[in-house]
XYZ file of C-alpha atoms in Angstrom:
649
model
C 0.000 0.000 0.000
C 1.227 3.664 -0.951
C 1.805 5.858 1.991
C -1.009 7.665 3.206
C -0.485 11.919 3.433
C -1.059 13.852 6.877
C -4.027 15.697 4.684
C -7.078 16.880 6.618
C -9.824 16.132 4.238
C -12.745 18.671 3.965
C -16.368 18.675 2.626
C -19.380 20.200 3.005
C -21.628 19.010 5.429
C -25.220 18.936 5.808
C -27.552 18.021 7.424
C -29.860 15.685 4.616
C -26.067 14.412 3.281
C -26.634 11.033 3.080
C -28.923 10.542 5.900
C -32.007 9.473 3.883
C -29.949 6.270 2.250
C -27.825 5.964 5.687
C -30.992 4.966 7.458
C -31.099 1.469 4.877
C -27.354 0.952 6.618
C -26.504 -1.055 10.110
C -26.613 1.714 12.606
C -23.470 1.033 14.982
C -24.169 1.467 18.855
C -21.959 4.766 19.689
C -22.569 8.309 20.332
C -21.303 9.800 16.713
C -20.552 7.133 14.348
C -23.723 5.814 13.009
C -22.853 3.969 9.994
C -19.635 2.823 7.602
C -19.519 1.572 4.361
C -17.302 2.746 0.843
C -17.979 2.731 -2.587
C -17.043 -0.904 -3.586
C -17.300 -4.055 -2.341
C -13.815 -4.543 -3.109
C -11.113 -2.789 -5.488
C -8.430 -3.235 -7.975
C -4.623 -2.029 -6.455
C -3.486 1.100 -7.007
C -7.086 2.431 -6.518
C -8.570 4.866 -4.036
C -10.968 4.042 -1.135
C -13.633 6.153 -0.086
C -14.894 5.418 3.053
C -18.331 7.123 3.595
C -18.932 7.610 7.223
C -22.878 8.740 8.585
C -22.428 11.078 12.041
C -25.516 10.964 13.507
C -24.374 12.864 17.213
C -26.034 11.462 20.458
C -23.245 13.208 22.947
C -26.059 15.924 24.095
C -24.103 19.056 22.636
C -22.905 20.402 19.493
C -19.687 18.444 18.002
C -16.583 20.129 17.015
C -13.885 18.134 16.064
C -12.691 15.258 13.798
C -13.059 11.936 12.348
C -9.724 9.949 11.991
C -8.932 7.080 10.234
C -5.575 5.081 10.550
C -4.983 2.222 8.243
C -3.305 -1.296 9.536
C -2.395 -4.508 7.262
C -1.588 -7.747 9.756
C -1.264 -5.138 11.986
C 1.205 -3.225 10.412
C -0.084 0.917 10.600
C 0.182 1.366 7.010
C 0.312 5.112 6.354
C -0.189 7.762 8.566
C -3.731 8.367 9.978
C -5.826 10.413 7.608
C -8.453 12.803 9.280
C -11.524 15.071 8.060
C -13.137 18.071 10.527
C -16.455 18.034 11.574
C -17.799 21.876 12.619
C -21.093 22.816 14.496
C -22.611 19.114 14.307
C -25.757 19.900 16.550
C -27.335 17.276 18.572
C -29.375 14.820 17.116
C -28.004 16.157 14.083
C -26.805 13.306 10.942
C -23.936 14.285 8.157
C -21.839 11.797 6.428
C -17.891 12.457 6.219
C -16.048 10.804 4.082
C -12.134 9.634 3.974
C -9.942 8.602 1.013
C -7.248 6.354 1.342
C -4.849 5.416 -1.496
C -3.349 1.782 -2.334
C -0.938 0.461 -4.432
C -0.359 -2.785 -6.410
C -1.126 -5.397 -3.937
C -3.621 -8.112 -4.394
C -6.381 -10.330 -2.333
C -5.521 -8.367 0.946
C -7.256 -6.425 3.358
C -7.136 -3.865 5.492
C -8.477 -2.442 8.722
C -9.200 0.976 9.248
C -9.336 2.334 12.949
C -12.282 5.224 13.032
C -11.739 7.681 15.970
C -14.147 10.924 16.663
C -12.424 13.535 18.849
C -13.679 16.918 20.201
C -11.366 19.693 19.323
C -9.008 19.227 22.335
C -8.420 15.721 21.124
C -10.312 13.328 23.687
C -11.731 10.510 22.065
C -15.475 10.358 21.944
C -16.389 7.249 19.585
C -14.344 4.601 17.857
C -15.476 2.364 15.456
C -13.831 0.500 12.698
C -14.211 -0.097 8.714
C -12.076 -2.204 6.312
C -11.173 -2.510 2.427
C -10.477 -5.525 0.600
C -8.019 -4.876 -2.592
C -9.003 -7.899 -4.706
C -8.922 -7.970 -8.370
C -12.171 -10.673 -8.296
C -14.874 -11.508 -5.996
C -14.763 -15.018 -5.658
C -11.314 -15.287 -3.830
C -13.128 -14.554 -0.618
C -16.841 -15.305 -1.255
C -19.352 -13.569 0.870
C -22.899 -14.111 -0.589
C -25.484 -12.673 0.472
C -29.550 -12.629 -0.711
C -31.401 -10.948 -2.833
C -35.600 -11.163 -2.648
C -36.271 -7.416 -3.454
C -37.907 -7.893 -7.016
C -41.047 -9.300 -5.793
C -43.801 -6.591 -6.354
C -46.354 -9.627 -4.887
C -45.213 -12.441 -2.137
C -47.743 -14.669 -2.168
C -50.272 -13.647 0.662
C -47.143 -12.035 2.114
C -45.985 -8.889 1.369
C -43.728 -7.387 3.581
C -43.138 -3.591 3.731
C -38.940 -3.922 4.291
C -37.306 -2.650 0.543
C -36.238 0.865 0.362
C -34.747 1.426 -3.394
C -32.680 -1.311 -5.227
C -29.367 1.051 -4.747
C -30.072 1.988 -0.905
C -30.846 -1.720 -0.088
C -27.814 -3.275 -1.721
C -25.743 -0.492 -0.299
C -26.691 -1.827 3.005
C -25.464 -5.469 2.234
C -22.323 -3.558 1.030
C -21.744 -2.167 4.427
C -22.359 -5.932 5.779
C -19.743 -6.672 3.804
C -21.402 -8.638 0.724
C -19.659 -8.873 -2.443
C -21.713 -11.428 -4.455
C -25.446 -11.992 -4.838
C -27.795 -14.535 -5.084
C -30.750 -13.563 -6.839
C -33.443 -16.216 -5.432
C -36.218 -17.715 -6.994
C -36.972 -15.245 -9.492
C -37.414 -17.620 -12.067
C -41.033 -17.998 -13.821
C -40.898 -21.865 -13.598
C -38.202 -23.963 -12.464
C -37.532 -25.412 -15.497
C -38.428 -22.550 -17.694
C -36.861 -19.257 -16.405
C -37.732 -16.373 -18.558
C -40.706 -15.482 -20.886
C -41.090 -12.639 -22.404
C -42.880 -9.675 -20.570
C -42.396 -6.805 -18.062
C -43.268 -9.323 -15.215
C -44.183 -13.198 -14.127
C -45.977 -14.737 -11.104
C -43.449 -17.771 -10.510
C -44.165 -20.962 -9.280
C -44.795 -20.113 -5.874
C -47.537 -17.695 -6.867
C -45.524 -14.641 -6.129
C -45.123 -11.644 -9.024
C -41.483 -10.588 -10.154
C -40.832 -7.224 -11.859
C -37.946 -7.924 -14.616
C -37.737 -4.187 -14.181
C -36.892 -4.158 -10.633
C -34.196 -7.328 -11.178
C -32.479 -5.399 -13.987
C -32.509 -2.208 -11.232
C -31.104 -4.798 -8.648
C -28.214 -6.149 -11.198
C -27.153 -2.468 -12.086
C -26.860 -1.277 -8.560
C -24.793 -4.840 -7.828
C -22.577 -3.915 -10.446
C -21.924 -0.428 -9.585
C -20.751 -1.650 -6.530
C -18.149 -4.720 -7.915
C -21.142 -7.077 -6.256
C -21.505 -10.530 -8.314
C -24.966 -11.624 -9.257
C -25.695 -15.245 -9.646
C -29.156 -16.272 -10.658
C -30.756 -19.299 -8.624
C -32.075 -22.447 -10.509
C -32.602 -25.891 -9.134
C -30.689 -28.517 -10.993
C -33.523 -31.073 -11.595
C -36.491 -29.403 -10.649
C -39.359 -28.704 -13.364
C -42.543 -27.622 -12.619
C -45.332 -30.198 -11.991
C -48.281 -29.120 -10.112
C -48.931 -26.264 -11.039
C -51.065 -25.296 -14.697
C -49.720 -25.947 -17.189
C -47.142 -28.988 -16.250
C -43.641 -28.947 -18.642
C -44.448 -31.704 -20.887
C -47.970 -28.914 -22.311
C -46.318 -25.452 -21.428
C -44.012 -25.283 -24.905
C -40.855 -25.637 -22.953
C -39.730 -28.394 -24.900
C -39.112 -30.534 -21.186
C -39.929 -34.117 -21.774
C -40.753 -36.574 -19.463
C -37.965 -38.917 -20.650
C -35.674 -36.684 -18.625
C -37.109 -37.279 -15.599
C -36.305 -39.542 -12.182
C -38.951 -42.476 -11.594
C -39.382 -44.068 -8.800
C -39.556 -47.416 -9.790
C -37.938 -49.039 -12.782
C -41.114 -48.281 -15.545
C -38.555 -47.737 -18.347
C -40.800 -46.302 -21.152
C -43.955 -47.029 -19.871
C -43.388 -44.456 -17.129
C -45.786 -41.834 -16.872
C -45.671 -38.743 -14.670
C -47.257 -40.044 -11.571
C -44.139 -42.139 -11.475
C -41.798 -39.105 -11.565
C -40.401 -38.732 -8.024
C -41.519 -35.495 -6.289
C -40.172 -32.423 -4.355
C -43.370 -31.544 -3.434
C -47.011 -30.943 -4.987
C -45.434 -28.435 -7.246
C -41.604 -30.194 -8.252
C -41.038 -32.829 -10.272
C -37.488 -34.252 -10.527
C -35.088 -34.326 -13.942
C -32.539 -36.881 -14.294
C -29.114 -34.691 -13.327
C -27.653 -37.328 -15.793
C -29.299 -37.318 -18.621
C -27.690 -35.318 -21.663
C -30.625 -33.577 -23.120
C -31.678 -32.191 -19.590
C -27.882 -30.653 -19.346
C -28.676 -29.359 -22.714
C -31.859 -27.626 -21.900
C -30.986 -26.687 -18.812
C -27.934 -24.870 -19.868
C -29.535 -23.529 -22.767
C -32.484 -22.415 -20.443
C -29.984 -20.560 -17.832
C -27.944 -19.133 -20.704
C -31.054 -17.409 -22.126
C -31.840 -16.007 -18.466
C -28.306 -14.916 -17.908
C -28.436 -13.074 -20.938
C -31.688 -11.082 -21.075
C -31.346 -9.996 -17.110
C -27.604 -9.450 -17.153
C -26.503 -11.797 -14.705
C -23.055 -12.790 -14.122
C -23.761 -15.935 -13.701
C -25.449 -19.185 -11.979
C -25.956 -20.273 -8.741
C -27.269 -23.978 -9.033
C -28.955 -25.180 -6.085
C -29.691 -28.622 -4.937
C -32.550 -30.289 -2.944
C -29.863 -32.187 -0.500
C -29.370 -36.096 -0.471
C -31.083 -38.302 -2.592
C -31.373 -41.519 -0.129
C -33.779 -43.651 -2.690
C -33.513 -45.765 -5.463
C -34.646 -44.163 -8.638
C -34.409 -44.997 -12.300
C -33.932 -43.091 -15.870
C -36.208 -43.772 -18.651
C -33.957 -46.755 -19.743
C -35.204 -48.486 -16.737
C -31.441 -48.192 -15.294
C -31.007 -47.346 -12.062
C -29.812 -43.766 -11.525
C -26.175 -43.389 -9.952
C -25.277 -39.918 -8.450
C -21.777 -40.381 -7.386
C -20.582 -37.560 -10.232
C -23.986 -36.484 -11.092
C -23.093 -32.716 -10.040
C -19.325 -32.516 -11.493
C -20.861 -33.843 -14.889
C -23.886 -31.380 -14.674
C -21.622 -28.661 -14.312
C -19.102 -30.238 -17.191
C -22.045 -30.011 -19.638
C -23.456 -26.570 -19.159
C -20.703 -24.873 -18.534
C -20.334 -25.111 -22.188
C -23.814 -23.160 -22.936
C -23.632 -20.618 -19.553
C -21.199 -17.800 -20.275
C -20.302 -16.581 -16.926
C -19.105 -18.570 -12.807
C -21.029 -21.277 -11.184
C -21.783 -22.169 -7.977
C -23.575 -25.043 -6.933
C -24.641 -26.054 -3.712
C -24.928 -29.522 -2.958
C -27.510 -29.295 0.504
C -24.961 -30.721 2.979
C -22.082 -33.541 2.357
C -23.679 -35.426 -0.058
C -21.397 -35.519 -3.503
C -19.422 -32.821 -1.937
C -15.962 -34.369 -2.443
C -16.661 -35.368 -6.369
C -18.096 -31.596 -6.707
C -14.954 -29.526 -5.321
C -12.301 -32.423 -7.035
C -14.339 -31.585 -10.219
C -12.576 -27.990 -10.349
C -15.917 -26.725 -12.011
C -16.872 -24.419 -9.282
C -16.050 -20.642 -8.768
C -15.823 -21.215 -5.211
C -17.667 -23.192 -2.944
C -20.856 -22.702 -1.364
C -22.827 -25.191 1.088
C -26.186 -24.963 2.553
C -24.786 -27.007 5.992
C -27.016 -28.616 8.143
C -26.881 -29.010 11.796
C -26.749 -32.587 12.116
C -24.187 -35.125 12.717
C -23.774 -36.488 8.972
C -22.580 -32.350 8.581
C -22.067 -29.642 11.167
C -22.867 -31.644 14.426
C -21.022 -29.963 16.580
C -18.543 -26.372 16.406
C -15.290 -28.382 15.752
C -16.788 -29.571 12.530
C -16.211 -26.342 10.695
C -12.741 -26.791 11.008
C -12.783 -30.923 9.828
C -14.999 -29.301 7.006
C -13.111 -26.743 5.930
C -9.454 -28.432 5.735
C -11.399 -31.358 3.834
C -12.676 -29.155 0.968
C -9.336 -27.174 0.694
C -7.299 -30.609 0.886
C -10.048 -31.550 -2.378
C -9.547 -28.703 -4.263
C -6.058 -27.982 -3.602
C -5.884 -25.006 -6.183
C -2.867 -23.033 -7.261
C -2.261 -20.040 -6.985
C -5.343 -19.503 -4.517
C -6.990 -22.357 -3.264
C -10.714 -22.175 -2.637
C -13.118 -19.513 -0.812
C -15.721 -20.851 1.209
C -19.421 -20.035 1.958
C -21.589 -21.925 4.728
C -25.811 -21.459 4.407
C -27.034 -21.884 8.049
C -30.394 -19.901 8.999
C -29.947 -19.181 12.985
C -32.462 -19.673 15.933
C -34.823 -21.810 13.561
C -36.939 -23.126 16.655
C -37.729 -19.192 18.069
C -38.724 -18.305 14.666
C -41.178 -21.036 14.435
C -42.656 -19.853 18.274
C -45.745 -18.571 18.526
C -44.769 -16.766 22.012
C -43.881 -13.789 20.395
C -43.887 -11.685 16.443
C -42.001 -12.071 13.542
C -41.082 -8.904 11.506
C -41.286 -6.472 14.224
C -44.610 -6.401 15.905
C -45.459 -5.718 19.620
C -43.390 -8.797 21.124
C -40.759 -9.046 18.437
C -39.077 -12.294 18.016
C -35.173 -11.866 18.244
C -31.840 -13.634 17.399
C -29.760 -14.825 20.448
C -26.626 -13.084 19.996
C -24.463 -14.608 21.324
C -25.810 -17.723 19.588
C -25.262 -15.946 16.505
C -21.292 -14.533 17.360
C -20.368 -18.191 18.769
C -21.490 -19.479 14.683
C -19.786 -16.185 13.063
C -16.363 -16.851 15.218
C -16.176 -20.255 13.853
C -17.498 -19.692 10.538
C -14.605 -16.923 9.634
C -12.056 -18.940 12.431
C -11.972 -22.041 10.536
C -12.118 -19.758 6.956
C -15.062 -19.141 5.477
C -18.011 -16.791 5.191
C -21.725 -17.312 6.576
C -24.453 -16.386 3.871
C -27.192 -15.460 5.594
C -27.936 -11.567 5.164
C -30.738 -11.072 3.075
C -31.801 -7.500 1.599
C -34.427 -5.079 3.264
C -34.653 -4.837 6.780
C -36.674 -5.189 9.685
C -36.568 -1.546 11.443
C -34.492 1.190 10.211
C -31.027 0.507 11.245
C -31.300 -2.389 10.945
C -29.393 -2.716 7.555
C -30.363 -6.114 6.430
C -32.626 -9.758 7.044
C -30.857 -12.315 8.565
C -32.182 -15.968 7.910
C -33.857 -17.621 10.650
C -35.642 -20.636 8.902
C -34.706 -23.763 7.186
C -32.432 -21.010 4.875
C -35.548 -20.170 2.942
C -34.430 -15.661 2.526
C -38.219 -15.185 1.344
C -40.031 -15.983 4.622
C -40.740 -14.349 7.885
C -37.593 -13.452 10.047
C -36.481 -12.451 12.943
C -35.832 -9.411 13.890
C -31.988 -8.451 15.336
C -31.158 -6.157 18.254
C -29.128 -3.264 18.152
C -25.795 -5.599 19.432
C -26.828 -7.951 17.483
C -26.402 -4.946 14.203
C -23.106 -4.057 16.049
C -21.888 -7.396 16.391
C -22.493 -8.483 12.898
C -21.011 -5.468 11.594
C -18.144 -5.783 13.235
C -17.922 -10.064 12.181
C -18.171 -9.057 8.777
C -15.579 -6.289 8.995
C -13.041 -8.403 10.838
C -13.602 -10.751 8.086
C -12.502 -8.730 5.423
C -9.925 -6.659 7.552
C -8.021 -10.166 7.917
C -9.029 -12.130 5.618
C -5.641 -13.019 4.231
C -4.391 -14.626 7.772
C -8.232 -16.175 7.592
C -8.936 -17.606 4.080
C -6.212 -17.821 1.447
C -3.939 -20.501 1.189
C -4.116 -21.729 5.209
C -2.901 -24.886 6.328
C -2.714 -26.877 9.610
C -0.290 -25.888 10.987
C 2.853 -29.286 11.761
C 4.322 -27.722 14.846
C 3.449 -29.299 18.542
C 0.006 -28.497 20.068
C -0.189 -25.018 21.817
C -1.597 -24.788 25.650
C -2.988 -22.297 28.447
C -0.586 -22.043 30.793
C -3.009 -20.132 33.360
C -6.256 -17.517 32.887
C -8.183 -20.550 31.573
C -9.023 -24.473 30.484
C -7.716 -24.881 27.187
C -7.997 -27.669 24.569
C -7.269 -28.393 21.146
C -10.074 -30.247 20.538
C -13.255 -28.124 20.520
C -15.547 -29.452 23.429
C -17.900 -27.826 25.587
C -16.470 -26.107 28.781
C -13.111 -24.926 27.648
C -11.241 -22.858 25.326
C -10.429 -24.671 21.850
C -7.126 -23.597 20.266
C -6.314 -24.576 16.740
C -3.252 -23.599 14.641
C -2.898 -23.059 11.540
C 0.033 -21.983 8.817
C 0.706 -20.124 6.201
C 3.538 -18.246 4.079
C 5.266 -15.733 6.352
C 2.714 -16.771 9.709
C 2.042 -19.134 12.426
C -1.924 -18.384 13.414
C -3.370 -19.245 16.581
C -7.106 -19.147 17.236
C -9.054 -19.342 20.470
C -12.738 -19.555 20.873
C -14.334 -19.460 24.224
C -16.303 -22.115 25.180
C -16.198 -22.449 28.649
C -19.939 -21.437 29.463
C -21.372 -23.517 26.350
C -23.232 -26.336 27.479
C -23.168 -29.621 25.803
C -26.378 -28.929 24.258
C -25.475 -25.864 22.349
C -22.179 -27.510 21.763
C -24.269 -29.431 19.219
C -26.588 -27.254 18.696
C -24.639 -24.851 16.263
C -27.287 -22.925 14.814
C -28.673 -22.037 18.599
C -31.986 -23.348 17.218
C -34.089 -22.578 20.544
C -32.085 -19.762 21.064
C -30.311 -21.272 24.254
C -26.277 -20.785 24.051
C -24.679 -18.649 27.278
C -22.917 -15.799 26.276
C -19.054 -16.376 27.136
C -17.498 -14.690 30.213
C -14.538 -12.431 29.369
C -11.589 -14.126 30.688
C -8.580 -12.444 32.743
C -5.121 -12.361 31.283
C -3.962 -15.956 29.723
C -0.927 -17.491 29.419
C -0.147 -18.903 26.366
C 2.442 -21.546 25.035
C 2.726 -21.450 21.362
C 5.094 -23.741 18.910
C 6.143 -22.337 15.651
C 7.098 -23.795 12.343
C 10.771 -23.708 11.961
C 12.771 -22.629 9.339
C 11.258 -19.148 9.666
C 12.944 -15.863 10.953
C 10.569 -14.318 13.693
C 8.726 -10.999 13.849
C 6.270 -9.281 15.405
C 3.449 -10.989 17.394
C -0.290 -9.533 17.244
C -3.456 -9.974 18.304
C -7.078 -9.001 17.222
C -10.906 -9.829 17.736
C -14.157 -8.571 16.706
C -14.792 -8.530 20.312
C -12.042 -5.769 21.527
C -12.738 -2.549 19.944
C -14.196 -3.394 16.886
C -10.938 -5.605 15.428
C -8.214 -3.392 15.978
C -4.962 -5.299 16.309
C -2.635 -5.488 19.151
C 1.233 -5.077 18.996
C 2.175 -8.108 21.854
C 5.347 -8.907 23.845
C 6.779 -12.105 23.884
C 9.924 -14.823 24.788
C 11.404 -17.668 22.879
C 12.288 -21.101 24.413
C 12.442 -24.737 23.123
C 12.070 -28.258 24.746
C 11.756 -31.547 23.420
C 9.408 -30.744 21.954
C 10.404 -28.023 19.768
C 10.695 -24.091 19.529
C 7.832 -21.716 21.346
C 7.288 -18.738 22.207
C 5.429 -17.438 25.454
C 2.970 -14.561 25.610
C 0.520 -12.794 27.665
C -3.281 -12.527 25.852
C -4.895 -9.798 27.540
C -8.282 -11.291 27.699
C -10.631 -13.716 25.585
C -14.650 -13.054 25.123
C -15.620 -14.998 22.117
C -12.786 -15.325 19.493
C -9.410 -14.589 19.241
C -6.882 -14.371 16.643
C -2.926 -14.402 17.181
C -0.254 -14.443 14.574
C 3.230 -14.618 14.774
C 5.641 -13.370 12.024
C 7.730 -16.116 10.952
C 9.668 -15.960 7.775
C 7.212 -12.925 6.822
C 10.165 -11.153 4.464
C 9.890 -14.108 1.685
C 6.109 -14.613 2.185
C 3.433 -13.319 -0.164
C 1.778 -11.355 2.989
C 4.875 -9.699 2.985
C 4.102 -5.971 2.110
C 1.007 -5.299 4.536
């Protein structure tokens, strides 16, 4: 990154200056910053950031002062700080700042930007934090999130949450979101486009092409990805008229029967979704065909990027093509993908529902990146230490070059609560809410363990809000929850961790082959995740030894296997004293710094820490002091960081 200037920034401030769109934003919980987001969900090197910050001033009195932001890369101050002055903000007053920060050539790195407001004699008033991610694509480090804003009719349910297509998806942006998925916006399953202004899909609810075409420009203006949703073998059935009479060109040859008919088959033998879905043989060569054909055509006419292929989950009967042979779907998604990626001119992801297939699909090398609607169950995510076991198995699959894969998990949170009948969903008198820290314990082992949680969907709740966030069987059109203000905070400040770090988090980690590390005192560490103590996993990679610690000392066994927090049950941690930590490092390295950083602590902002070398028979360590430990920490040591590719924060 290019040095940063001592410039004080100016602009003119008023009062309606992005307040009316700032109110679509997550409002943040202090007494001056209300909001943060920039101009792009990520950016090529050598570009400049703008970082647009709201000021919406709950001190009491008039505000005089300035807004400062300093720039850090693996907790290296990159830079000096870069600061704008604020004049005669009244109380209760809302303006939006905004800072520039230049970068230079780097790639697929991020950065974390400390946010302090000061009165004019310099004492600190609020501090929050944003981040940047310089990436020259958007599918290094996936973050998907949902888009449902282009119904105009919902089916009996029509929720009043969507402010404009550009004010909505600059919300997600300040969540962090950098690729879309456009769901179920197709006018039949099989068949998704016809030609008109609108179409009442499937479901019975009405899409507006016109507001989907708004939806895809204001993606792209902000470097967002847009992948278009479409089953893989679903064709409509029950509903008038079914694909073998609606000109389609779908044929019941294609199909899956449920018993081996062969050409005698008719379609009560077809095996069903539901009253509505009728299954198509993933197999069969003229489905891939059509299909591709189909999603091509879709692509096209709306502007998509590309296609995000969705799945139903595992397929635990017998079924049979229209040969009478019994249907084998060991490869059935690689080969899908192998076919139409010859008519679909743009990335694919496809998400296989859980396990099943899963290790075929990512060998395959057809996906962009890799997306998975988990489950909590024991054949997926049964308990918190299977992100890790997850994650290390699908980058061991794919082992790509130069980058090896991003990651995405689908898991809807508090599932049971939003089913209760005890209290509202969408707002209402007794609103239902998200347990947060159900919802921090998933996020810390979600971006721990190197991936991204898709679950922010677009409108919101209450104003401030700044997004949905799925709390059902991952369906982003139904009733949800509604999130407290820590809850906003807290997910901000997830998301933004995620990015600020997200080269020590996601790109090319490994575990790590030095000796297990321990708690010396301050707490009950192990390094195997288990309810009642703090799990510690290490990983490597070029340049760093990483060392992660999530609390679980108050999680009971229950929620220990309970990773979604379905009944909304899981014990926020208690904030641990100092720890004393034993930590082995690869060798072969020459070592650096040491740092430290959680969501938790300030918003993210790293930590410079102290620290001694030893060695036993078991190896080389180092010893250290961690301040303190709420719900995640990261630590990462610089070893060998001069020839590393991190090596220019």
């Amino acid at each position: 990154m290019s040095r940063l200037g001592k410039a004080i920034a100016t602009a003119a401030f008023s009062l309606l200056c992005g307040a009316v769109s700032a109110e679509a934003e997550p409002h943040l919980s202090g007494p001056l910053i209300q909001s943060v987001n920039t101009d792009f969900s990520h950016y090529r090197g050598g570009e400049q950031i703008r970082m647009m910050i709201t000021l919406s001033n709950k001190t009491g009195a008039p505000f005089t002062g300035s807004i400062t932001g300093t720039v850090t890369g693996r907790g290296v101050q990159v830079g000096d700080p870069v600061s704008i002055s604020v004049s005669g903000l009244a109380a209760n007053a809302t303006t939006t700042a905004e800072l520039r920060f230049p970068s230079n050539s780097t790639n697929w790195q991020g950065y974390f930007v400390n946010l302090v407001a000061a009165d004019q004699n310099g004492h600190q008033l609020d501090q929050e934090a944003g981040a940047f991610d310089i990436s020259s694509d958007w599918w290094t480090y996936p973050r998907q999130c949902w888009v449902v804003g282009t119904y105009t009719d919902w089916g009996g349910w029509k929720p009043n949450l969507f402010g404009t297509p550009q004010q909505d998806l600059q919300s997600l942006n300040a969540y962090k979101c950098n690729n879309l998925q456009f769901y179920n916006m197709l006018y039949r399953w099989h068949k998704p486009w016809v030609d008109g202004s609108s179409w009442i899909n499937g479901d019975g609810e009405n899409i507006s092409v016109d507001l989907i075409k708004q939806h895809v420009a204001a993606a792209k203006s902000l470097r967002m990805g847009t992948l278009m949703y479409m089953p893989i073998y679903a064709a409509n059935y029950g509903v008038a008229p079914g694909f073998t009479l609606d000109g389609s060109g779908a044929q019941l040859p294609w199909g899956m029967f449920t018993s081996a008919c062969g050409s005698s088959c008719t379609i009560s033998d077809l095996w069903k979704f539901n009253d509505k879905i009728a299954y198509m043989n993933p197999n069969n060569p003229s489905w891939q065909r059509y299909w591709g054909q189909q999603a091509e055509l879709m692509r096209r006419r709306l502007g998509f990027d590309g296609m995000f292929v969705d799945t139903f989950g595992t397929i635990y009967q017998a079924l049979w093509d229209w040969s009478a042979s019994r249907i084998i779907m060991d490869t059935a998604y690689s080969s899908f993908l192998k076919t139409v990626q010859g008519y679909v001119n743009g990335p694919m992801v496809l998400n296989p529902a859980g396990s099943y297939n899963e290790q075929d699909l990512v060998q395959s090398g057809r996906e962009t990146y890799h997306f998975v609607e988990r489950w909590n169950n024991p054949s997926d995510i049964g308990n918190f230490g299977a992100f890790l076991t997850k994650a290390r198995q699908v980058w061991g699959w794919a082992n790509r070059t130069p980058n090896n894969i991003g990651l995405d998990w689908d898991m809807g949170m508090n599932k049971t609560l939003g089913a209760s009948s005890s209290c509202t969903i969408n707002g209402g008198s007794t609103p239902c809410t998200f347990n947060t820290p159900g919802v921090l314990y998933q996020e810390a082992a979600d971006l721990a363990t190197g991936a991204h949680h898709a679950w922010i969907v677009d409108g919101q709740q209450n104003a401030g809000d700044g997004a949905r966030f799925i709390s059902n069987d991952d369906f982003p059109i139904g009733n949800q929850l509604s999130p407290k203000a820590d809850l906003v905070q807290g997910e901000y400040d997830y998301q933004n961790f995620g990015v600020a770090y997200e080269k020590l988090l996601r790109l090319n980690i490994s575990a790590s082959t030095a000796p297990a590390p321990s708690i010396t005192s301050g707490a009950t560490g192990s390094t195997t995740a288990a309810a009642g103590s703090v799990w510690m996993f290490q990983n490597h990679r070029s340049g760093f030894d990483i060392l992660h610690l999530l609390n679980y000392q108050q999680m009971s066994t229950a929620s220990f296997n309970d990773v979604n927090d379905n009944a909304a049950n899981a014990a926020a941690p208690t904030t641990t004293g100092a720890l004393q930590l034993k930590m082995y490092y690869t060798s072969g390295g020459t070592l650096g710094d040491l740092y430290t950083a959680s969501p938790d602590v300030n918003h993210g902002a790293p930590v410079k820490l102290s620290y001694a070398t030893g060695s036993d028979s078991s190896g080389s360590y180092i010893t250290f002091t961690l301040p303190s430990l709420k719900f995640w920490d990261i630590v990462w040591l610089e070893n060998g960081v001069a020839s590393s590719d991190y090596g220019t924060p």
